[in-house]
Coordinates of C-alpha atoms in Angstrom, one line a residue:
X299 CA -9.2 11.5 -16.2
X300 CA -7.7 11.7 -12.5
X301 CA -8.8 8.3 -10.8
X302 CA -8.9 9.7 -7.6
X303 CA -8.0 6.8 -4.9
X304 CA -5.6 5.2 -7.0
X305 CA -3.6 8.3 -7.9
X306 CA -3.7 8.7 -3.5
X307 CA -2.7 5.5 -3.0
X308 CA 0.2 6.0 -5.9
X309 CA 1.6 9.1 -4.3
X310 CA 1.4 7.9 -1.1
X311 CA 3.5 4.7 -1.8
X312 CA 6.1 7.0 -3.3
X313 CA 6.3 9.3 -0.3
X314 CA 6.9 5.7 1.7
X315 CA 10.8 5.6 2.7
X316 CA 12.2 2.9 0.8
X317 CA 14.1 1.2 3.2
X318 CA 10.7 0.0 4.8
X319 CA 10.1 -3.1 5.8
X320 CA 6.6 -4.1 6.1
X321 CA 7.4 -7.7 7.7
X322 CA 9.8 -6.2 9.9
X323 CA 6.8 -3.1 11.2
X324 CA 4.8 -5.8 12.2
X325 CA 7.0 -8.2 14.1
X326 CA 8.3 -5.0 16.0
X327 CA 4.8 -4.5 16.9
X328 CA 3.9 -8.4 17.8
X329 CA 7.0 -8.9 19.8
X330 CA 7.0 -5.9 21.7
X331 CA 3.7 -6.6 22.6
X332 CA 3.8 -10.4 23.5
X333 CA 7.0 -9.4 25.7
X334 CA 5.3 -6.9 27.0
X335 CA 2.3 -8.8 28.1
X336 CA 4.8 -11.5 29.6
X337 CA 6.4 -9.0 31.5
X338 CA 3.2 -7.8 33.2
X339 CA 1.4 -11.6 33.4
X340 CA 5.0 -12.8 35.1
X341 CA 4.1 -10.6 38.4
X342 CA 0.7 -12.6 38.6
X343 CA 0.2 -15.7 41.2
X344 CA -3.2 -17.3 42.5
X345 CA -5.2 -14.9 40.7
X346 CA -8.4 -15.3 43.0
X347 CA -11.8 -15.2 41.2
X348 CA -12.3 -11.6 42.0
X349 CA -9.0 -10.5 40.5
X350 CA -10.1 -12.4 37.5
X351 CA -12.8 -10.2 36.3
X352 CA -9.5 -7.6 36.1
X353 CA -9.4 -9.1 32.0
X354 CA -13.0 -8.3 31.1
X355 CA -13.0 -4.9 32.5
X356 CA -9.6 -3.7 31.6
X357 CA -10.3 -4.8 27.9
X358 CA -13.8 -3.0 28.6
X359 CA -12.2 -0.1 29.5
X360 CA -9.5 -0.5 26.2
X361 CA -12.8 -0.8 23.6
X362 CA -13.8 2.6 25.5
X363 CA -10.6 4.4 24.6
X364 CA -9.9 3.3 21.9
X365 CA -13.7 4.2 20.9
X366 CA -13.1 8.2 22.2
X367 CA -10.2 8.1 20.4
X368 CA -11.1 7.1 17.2
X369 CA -14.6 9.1 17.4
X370 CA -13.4 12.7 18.7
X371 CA -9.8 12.6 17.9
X372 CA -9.9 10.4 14.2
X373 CA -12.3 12.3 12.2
X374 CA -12.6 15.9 14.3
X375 CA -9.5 17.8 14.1
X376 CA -8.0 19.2 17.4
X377 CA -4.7 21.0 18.1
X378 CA -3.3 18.7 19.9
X379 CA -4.1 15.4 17.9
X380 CA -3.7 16.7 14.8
X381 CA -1.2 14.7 13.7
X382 CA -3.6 11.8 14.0
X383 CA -6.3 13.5 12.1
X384 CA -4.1 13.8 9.5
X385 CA -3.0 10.3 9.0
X386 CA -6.2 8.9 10.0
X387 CA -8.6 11.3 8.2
X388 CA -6.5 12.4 5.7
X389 CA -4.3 9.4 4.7
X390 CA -6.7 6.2 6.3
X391 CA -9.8 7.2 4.6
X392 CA -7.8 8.8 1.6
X393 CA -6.1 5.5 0.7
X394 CA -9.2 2.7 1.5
X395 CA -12.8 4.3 0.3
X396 CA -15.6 2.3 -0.8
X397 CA -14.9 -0.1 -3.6
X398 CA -11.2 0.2 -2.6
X399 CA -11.1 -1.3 0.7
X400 CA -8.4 -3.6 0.5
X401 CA -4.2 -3.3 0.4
X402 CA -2.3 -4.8 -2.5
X403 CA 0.5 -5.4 -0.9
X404 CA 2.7 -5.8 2.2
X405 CA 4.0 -2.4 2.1
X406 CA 0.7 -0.4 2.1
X407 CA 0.2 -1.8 5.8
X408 CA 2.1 1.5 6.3
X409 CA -1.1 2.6 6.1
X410 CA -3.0 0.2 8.1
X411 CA -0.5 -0.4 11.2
X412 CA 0.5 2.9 13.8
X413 CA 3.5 3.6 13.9
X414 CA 6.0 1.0 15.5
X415 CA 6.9 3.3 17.7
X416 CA 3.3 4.4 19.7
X417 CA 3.0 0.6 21.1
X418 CA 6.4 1.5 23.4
X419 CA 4.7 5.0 24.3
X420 CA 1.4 3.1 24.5
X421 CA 3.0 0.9 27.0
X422 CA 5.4 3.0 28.5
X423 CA 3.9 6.4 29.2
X424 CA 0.4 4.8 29.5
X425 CA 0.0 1.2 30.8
X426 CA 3.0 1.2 33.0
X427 CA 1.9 4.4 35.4
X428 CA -1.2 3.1 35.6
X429 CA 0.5 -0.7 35.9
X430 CA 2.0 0.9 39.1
X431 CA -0.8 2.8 40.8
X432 CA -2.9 -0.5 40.8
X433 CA 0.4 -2.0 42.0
X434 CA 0.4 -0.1 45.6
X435 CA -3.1 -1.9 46.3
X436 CA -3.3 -5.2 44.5
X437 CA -0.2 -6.5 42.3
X438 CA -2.3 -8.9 41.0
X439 CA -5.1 -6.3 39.5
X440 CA -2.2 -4.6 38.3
X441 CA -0.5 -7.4 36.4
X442 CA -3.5 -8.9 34.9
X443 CA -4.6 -5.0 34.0
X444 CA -1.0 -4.0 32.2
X445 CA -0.9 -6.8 30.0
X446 CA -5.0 -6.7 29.1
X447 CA -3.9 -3.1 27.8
X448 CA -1.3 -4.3 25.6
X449 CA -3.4 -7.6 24.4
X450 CA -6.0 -5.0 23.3
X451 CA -3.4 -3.1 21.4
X452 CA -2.6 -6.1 20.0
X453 CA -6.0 -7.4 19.1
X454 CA -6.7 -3.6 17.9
X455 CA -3.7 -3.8 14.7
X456 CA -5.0 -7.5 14.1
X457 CA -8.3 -7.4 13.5
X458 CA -8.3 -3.8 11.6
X459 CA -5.6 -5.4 8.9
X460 CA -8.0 -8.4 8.7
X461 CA -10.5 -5.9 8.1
X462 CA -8.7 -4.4 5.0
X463 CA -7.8 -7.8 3.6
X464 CA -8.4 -9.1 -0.4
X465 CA -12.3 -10.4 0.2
X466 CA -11.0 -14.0 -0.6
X467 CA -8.8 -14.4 2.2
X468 CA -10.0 -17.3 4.2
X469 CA -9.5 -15.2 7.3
X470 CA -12.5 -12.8 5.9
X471 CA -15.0 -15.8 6.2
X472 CA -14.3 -16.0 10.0
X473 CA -18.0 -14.8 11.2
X474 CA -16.4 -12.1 13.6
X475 CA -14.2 -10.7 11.5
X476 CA -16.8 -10.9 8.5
X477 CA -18.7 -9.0 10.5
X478 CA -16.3 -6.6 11.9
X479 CA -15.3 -5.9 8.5
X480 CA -18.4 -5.3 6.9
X481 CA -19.0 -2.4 9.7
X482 CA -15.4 -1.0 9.2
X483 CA -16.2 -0.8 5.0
X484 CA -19.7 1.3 6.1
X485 CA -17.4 3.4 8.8
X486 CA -15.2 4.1 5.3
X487 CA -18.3 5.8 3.7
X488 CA -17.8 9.2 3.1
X489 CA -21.3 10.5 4.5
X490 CA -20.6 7.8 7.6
X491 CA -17.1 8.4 8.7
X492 CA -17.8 11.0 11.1
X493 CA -20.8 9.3 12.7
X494 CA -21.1 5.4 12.8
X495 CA -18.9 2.2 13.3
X496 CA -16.0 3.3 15.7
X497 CA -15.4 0.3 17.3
X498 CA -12.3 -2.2 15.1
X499 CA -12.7 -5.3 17.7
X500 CA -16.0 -5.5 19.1
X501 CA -18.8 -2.3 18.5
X502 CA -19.9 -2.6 22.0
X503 CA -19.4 1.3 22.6
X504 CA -21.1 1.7 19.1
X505 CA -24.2 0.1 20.5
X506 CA -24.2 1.8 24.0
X507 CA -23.7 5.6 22.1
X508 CA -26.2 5.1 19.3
X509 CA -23.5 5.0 16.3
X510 CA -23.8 1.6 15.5
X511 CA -25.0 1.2 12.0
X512 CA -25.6 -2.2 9.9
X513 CA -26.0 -2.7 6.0
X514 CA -26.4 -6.1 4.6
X515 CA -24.0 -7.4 2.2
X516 CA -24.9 -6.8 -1.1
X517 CA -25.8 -9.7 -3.4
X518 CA -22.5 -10.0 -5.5
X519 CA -22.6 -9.2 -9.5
X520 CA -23.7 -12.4 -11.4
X521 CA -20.6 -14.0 -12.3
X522 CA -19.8 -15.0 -15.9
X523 CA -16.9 -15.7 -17.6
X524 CA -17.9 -13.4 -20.6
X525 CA -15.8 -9.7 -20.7
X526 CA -17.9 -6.7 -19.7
X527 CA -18.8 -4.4 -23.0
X528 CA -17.5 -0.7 -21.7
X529 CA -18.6 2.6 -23.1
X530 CA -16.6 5.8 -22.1
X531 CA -17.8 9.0 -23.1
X532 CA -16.7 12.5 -22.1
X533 CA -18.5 16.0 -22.4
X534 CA -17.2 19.7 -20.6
X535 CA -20.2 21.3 -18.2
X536 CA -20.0 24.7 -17.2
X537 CA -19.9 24.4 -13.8
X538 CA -18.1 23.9 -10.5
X539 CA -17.0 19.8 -10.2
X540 CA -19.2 19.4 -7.0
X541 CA -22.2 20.5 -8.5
X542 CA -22.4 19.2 -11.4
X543 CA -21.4 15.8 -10.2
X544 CA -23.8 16.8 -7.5
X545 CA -26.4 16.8 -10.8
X546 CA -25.5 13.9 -12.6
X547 CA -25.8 12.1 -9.3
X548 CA -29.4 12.9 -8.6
X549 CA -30.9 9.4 -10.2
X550 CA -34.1 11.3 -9.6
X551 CA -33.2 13.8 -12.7
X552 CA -31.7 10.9 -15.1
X553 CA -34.9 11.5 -16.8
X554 CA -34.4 14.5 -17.4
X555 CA -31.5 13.9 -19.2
X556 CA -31.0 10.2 -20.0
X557 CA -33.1 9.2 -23.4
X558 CA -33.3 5.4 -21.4
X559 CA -34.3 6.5 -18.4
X560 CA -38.3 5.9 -18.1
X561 CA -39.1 6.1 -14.3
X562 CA -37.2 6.4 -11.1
X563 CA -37.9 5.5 -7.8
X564 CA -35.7 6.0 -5.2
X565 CA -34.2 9.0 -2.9
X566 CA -34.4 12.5 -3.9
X567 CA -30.6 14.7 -4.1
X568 CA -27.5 13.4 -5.2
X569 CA -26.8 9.4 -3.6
X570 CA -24.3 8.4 -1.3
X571 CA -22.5 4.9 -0.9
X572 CA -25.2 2.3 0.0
X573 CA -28.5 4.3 -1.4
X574 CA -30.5 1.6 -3.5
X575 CA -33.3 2.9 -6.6
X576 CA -35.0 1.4 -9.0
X577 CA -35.1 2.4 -12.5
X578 CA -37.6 1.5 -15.5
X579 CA -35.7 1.5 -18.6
X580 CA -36.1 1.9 -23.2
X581 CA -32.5 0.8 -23.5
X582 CA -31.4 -0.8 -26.9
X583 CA -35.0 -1.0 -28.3
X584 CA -36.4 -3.1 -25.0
X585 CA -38.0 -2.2 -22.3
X586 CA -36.5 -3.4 -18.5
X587 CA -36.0 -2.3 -14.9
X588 CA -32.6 -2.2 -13.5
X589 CA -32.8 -2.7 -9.3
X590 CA -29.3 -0.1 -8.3
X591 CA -27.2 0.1 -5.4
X592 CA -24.7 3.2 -5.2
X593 CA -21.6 2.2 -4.3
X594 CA -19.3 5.2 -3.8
X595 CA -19.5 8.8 -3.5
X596 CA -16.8 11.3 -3.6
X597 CA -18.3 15.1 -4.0
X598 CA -16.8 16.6 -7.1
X599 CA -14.7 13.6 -8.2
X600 CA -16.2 10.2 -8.5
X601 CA -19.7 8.4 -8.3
X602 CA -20.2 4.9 -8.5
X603 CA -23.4 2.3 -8.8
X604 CA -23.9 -0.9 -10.1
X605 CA -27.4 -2.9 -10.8
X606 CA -29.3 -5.9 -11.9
X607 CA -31.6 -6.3 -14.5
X608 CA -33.7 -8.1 -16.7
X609 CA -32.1 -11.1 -19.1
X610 CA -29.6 -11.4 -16.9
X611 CA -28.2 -8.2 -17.7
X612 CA -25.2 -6.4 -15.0
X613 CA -24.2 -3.4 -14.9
X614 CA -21.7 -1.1 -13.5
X615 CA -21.7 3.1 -14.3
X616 CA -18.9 5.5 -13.0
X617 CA -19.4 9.0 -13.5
X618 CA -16.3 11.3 -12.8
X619 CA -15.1 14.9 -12.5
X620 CA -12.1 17.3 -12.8
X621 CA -11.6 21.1 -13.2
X622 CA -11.1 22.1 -16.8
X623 CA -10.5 25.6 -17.9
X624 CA -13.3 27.3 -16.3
X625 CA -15.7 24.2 -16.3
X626 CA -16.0 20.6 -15.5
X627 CA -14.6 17.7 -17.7
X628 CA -17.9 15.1 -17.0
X629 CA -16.3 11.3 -18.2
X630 CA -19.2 8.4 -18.2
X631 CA -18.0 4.7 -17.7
X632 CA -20.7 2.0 -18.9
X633 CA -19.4 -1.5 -18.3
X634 CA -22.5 -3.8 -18.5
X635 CA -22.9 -7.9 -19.8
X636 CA -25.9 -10.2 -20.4
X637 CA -25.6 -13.7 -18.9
X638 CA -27.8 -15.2 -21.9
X639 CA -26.5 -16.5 -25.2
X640 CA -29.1 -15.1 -26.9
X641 CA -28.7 -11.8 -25.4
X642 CA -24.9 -11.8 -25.7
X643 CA -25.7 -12.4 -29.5
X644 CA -28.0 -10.1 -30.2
X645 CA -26.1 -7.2 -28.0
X646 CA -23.1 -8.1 -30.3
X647 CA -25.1 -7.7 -33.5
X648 CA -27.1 -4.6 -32.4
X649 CA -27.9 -3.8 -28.7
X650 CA -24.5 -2.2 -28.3
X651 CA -24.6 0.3 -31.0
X652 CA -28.1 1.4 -30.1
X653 CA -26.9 1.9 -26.5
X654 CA -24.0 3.8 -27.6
X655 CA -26.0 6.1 -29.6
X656 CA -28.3 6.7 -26.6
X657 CA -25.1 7.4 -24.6
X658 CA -23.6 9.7 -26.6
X659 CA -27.3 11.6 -26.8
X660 CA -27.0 11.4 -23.3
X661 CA -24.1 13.3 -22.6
X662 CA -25.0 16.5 -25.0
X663 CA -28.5 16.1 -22.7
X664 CA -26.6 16.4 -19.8
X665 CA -24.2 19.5 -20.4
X666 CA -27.7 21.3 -21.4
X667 CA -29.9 20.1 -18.7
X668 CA -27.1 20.7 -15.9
X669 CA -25.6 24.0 -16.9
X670 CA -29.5 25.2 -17.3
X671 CA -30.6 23.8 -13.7
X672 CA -27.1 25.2 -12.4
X673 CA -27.7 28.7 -13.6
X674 CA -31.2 28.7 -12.2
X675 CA -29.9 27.5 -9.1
X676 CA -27.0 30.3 -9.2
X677 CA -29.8 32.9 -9.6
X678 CA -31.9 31.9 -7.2
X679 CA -29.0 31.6 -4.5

């Protein structure tokens, strides 16, 4: 079964030129800059306290632009940005998605960093006309302005690779970038990316236009030492892959279809990233709730939740889709554990075939219930 972002993130590492040098990308980039900035800064001399506020505005201005940019430019396709689209729409949000919002290595800040080459015509065909316009009436307005542009360049590539770094980097638990990060992985949502969390440094232009949106952290997954038990099972659905993942991925109809599923409360339709339910459950032979929290959601290809339950039970469930033939191949991941001895035992000695039966029930349940409700909805269209 296709795993979606990592066969992206495979074929766009191959497609990376092999004489590519991360290390060296990124101290083009930093030296550039820092020279650049000195080059500007050098013109400066008894910067009065007026001249000063120069710095806050310029980088007020910078977090504006960069803000349009990103917004208009990043995720709506124009004629004459469309290269950007495409590496930012297309490859960006291709290559980090919920779930997979880190790089695994040096060379996948490819990804991450502009090209080397847009800091010269940044600085170039951008800060240094307007470097020389603020020159005619103040040089040092103009000095302290061209280098602000280039620190906030600068400050731009840093803080968005800190905010695609391995979650136990130190550098993560550095409150502003925790929380600059934690806005950039909503921005990454699917059903977000077009509307909320522009901003990379500071979301003050999120905040002034209304497209600032916050999510809590979630609770991390109890941790234990034990391995997860997994379940895989696979069916073909007659159907199209967006709809019937569309199907599976309304928690609202697991009832329907799942013989475990009791009760669920939580949002009506299929769930994106972020949605939260609860579920009562007859898994095993017991009775429990399970408190979920959707964590991905790629139309047609991949949906992902995870949840907490009684006995200290954890769970994570990946549906996923791909074309077959004139229908859907429907694969169903189960990876769950119990925290408890007890639990672990009797799960070994009879929990896990119970659930597996139910599973496999499941999935025949499914490829009736959804081609039915499918055809209806075909006939109704």
């Amino acid at each position: 079964m296709r795993q979606t972002t990592e066969a992206f993130r495979s074929r766009y590492r191959a497609a990376i030129h092999p004489l590519y040098n991360p290390w060296l990308h990124g101290a083009f980039v930093l030296l550039f800059g820092v020279l650049a900035i000195g080059a500007f800064w050098s013109r400066v001399q008894q910067v009065s306290g007026l001249e000063w506020l120069t710095v806050p505005l310029t980088l007020l201005f910078f977090n504006f632009g960069v803000y349009t940019v990103h917004r208009h430019l990043g995720h709506h396709k124009k004629a004459f940005a469309k290269l950007f689209y495409a590496r930012h729409a297309g490859d960006h949000h291709s290559f980090f998605t919920p779930g997979h919002m880190t790089y695994d290595s040096a060379r996948d800040w490819r990804v991450i960093l502009f090209p080397a080459w847009l800091i010269v015509v940044h600085t170039l065909l951008i800060t240094l006309p307007l470097w020389w316009l603020f020159a005619q009436f103040n040089a040092n307005v103009a000095g302290l302005f061209g280098g602000c542009m280039v620190l906030g360049y600068l400050t731009y590539e840093v803080f968005h690779a800190c905010e695609h770094l391995p979650p136990d980097n130190p550098v993560t638990r550095l409150p502003w970038i925790r929380q600059m990060r934690r806005l950039h992985e909503l921005h990454h949502r699917r059903e977000r990316m077009q509307e909320r969390n522009f901003n990379i440094v500071l979301p003050l232009m999120d905040y002034l236009f209304g497209t600032l949106y916050w999510e809590p952290e979630p609770a991390p997954l109890s941790y234990s030492r034990m391995p997860m038990t997994r379940m895989q099972h696979q069916i073909d659905i007659t159907g199209e892959p967006i709809a019937v993942l569309a199907y599976a991925a309304s928690v609202g109809r697991w009832p329907e279809w799942h013989p475990s599923s009791l009760k669920i409360d939580g949002p009506h339709g299929p769930l994106h990233a972020g949605a939260r339910f609860e579920e009562d459950i007859h898994a095993g032979g017991r009775e429990g709730h399970l408190s979920w929290e959707v964590t991905e959601y790629l139309p047609g290809r991949r949906w992902c939740a995870r949840a907490q339950g009684d006995h200290g039970l954890s769970l994570l469930l990946t549906y996923e889709c791909g074309a077959e033939g004139n229908g859907t191949r429907f694969v169903r991941t189960l990876d769950y554990r119990f925290d408890g001895l007890g639990m672990r035992i009797a799960n070994h000695l009879l929990l896990k075939r119970r659930i597996e039966r139910e599973s496999a029930a499941s999935m025949l349940a499914l490829r009736d219930m959804a081609a039915q409700y499918l055809s209806s909805a075909r006939a109704s269209a």
